[in-house]
Short mmCIF file of C-alpha atoms and ligand atoms in Angstrom, two decimals:
data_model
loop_
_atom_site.label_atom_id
_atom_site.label_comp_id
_atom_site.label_asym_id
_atom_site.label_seq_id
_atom_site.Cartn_x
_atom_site.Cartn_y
_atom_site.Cartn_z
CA UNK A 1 8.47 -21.42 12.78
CA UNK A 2 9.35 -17.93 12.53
CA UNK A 3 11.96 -16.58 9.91
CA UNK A 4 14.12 -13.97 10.67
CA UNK A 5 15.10 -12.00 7.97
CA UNK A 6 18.43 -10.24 7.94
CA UNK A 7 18.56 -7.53 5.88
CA UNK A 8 21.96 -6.06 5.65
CA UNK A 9 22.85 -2.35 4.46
CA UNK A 10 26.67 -1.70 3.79
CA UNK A 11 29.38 -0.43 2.17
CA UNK A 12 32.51 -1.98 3.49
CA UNK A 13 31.32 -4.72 4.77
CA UNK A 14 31.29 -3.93 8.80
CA UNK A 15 27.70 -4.53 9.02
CA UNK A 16 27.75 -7.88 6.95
CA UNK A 17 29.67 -8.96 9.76
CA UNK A 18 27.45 -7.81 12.75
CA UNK A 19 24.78 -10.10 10.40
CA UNK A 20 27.02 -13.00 10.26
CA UNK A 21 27.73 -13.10 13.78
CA UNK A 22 23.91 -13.14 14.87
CA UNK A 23 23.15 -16.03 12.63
CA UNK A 24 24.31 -19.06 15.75
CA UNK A 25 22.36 -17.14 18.24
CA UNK A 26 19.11 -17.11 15.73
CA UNK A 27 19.52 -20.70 14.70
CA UNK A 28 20.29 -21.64 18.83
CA UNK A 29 16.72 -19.84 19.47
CA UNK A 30 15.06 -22.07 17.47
CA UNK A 31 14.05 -19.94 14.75
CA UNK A 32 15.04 -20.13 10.97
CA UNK A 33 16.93 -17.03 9.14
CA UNK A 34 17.52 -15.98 5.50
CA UNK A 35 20.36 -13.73 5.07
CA UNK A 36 19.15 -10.58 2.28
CA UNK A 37 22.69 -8.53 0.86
CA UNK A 38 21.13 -6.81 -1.03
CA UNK A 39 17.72 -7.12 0.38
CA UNK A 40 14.65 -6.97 -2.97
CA UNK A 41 10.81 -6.08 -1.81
CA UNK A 42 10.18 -8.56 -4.18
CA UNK A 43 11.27 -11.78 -2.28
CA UNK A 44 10.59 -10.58 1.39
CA UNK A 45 7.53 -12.21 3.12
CA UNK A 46 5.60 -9.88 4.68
CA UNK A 47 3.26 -11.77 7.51
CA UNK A 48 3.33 -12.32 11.41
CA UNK A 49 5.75 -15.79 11.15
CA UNK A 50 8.58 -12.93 9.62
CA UNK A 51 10.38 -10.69 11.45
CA UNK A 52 12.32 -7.66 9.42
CA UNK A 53 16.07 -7.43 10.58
CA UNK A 54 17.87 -4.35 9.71
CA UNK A 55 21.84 -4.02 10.00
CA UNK A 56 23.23 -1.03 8.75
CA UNK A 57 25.59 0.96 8.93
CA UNK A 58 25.24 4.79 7.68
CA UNK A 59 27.56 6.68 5.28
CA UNK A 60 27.57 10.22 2.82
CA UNK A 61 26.04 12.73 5.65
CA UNK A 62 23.56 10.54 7.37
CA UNK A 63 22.95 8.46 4.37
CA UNK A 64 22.03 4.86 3.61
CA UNK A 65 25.52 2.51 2.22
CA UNK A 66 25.19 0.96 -1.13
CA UNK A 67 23.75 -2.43 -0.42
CA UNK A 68 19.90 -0.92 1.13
CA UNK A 69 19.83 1.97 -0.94
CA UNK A 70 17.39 0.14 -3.54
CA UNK A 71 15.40 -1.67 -0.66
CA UNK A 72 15.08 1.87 1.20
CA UNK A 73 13.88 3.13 -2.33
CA UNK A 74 11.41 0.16 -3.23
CA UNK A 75 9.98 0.90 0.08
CA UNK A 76 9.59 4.64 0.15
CA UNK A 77 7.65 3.99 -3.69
CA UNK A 78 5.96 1.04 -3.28
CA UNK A 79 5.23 1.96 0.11
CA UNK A 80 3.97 -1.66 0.99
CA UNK A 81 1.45 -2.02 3.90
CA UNK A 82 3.58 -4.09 6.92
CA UNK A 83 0.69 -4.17 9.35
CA UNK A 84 1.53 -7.10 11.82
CA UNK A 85 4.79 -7.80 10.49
CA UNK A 86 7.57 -7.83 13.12
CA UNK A 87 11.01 -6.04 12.62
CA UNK A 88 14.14 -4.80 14.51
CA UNK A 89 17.26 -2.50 13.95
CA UNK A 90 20.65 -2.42 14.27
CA UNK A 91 22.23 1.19 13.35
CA UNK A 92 26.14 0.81 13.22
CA UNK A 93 27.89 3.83 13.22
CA UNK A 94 30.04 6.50 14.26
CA UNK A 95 29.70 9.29 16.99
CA UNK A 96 31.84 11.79 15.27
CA UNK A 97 29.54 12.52 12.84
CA UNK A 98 26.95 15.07 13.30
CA UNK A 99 24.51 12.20 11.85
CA UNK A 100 25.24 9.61 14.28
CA UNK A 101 23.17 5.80 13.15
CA UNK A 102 20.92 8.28 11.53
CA UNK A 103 20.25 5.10 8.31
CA UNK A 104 19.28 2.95 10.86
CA UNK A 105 17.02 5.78 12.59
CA UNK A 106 15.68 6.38 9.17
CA UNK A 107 14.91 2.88 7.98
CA UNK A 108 12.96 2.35 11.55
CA UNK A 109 11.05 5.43 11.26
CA UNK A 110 9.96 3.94 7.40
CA UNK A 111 9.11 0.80 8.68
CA UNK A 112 7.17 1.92 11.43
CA UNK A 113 5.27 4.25 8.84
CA UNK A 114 4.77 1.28 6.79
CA UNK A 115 2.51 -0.09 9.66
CA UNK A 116 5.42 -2.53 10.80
CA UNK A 117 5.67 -3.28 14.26
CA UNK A 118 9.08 -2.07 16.41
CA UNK A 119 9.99 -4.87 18.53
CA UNK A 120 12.92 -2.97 20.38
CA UNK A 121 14.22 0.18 19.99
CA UNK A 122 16.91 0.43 17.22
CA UNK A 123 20.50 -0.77 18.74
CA UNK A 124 22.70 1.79 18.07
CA UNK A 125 26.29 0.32 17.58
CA UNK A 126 29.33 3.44 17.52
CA UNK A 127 32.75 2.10 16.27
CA UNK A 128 34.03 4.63 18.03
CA UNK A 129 33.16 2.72 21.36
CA UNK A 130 33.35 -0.70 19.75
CA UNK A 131 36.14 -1.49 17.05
CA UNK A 132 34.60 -4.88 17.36
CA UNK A 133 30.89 -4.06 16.52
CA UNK A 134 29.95 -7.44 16.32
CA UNK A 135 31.04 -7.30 20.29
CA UNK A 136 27.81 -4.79 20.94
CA UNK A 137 25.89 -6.42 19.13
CA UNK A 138 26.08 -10.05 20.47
CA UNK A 139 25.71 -8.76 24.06
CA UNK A 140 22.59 -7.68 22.97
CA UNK A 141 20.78 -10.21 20.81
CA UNK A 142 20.22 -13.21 23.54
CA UNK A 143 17.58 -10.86 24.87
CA UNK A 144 15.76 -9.60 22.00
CA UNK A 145 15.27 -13.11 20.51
CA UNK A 146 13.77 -14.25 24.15
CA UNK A 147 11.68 -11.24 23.98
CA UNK A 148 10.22 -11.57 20.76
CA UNK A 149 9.86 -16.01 21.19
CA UNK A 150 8.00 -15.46 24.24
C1 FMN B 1 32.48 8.42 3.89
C2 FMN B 1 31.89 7.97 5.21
C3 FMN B 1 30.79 8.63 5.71
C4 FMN B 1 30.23 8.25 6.93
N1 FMN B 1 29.13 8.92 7.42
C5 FMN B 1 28.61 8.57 8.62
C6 FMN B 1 27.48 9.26 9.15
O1 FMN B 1 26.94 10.19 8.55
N2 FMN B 1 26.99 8.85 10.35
C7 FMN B 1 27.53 7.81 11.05
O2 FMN B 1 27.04 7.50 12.13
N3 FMN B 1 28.62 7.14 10.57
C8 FMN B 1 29.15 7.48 9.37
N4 FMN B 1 30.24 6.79 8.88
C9 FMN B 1 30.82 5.68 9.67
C10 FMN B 1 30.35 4.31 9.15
O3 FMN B 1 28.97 4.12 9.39
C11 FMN B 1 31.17 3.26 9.87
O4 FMN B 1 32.51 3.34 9.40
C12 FMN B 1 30.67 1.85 9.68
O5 FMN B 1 31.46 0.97 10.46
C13 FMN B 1 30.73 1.40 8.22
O6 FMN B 1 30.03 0.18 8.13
P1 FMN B 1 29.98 -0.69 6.78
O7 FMN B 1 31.35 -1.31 6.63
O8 FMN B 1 28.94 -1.71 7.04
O9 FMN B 1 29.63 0.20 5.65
C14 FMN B 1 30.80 7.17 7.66
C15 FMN B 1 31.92 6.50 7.13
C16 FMN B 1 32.47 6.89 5.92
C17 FMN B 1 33.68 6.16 5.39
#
């Protein structure tokens, strides 16, 4: 069975809940999930029955929140090879900032360097469209999971 692995970056807690939400849709597709807040290198899987799940939101000018700032760090050091492991983005944010979702552009440029493979391009979720981010992000998620269960 494959595991999704949601790996949450935040500060005040938006994107935790854009996590939460996606959790019935995962466990309705069949597959299992583990929930990672704050995600550790240490105790992620890396092999093709994983999939990578990034939610995060960005803060500072175009920086990573609190909770991934380790993660992002362990994997710009360790630099761990991902070949053939699955992942996905979701980059919450907000369009009046010159650095618009630019953490979640950042962690999928990382992970794609890493060797991982994108299986969508990364959702980009702007609060100031969606006050209800989860909203966005449940419209969306029925069709990635049949995409990457096929
Ligand atoms: C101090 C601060 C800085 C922010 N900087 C950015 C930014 O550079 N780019 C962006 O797209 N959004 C930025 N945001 C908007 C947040 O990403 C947005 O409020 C998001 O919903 C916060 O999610 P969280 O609760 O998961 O941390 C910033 C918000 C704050 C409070």
């Amino acid at each position: 069975m494959t595991t999704i692995h949601l790996i949450v970056g935040t500060t005040m807690g938006a994107s935790e809940y854009i996590a939460d939400a996606l959790i019935p849709y995962i466990e309705e597709s069949g597959c299992a999930y583990q929930l990672h807040n704050p995600a550790d290198l240490a105790t992620l899987p890396i092999n093709e029955k994983q999939i990578w799940f990034v939610v995060t939101s960005t803060h500072g000018a175009g920086d990573y929140p609190e909770s991934i700032q380790d993660f992002a760090h362990q994997l710009t050091v360790q630099r761990p090879s991902l070949k053939g492991l699955r992942y996905g983005v979701i980059a919450l944010g907000d369009s009046s900032y010159d650095t618009f979702c630019e953490a979640g552009l950042k962690i999928d440029a990382l992970l794609q360097d890493l060797g991982g493979v994108q299986t969508a391009e990364p959702l980009k979720i702007d609060i100031q469209e969606y006050p209800i981010p989860e909203d966005a992000a449940e419209s969306w998620i029925p069709s990635w999971l049949e995409k990457v269960n096929k």
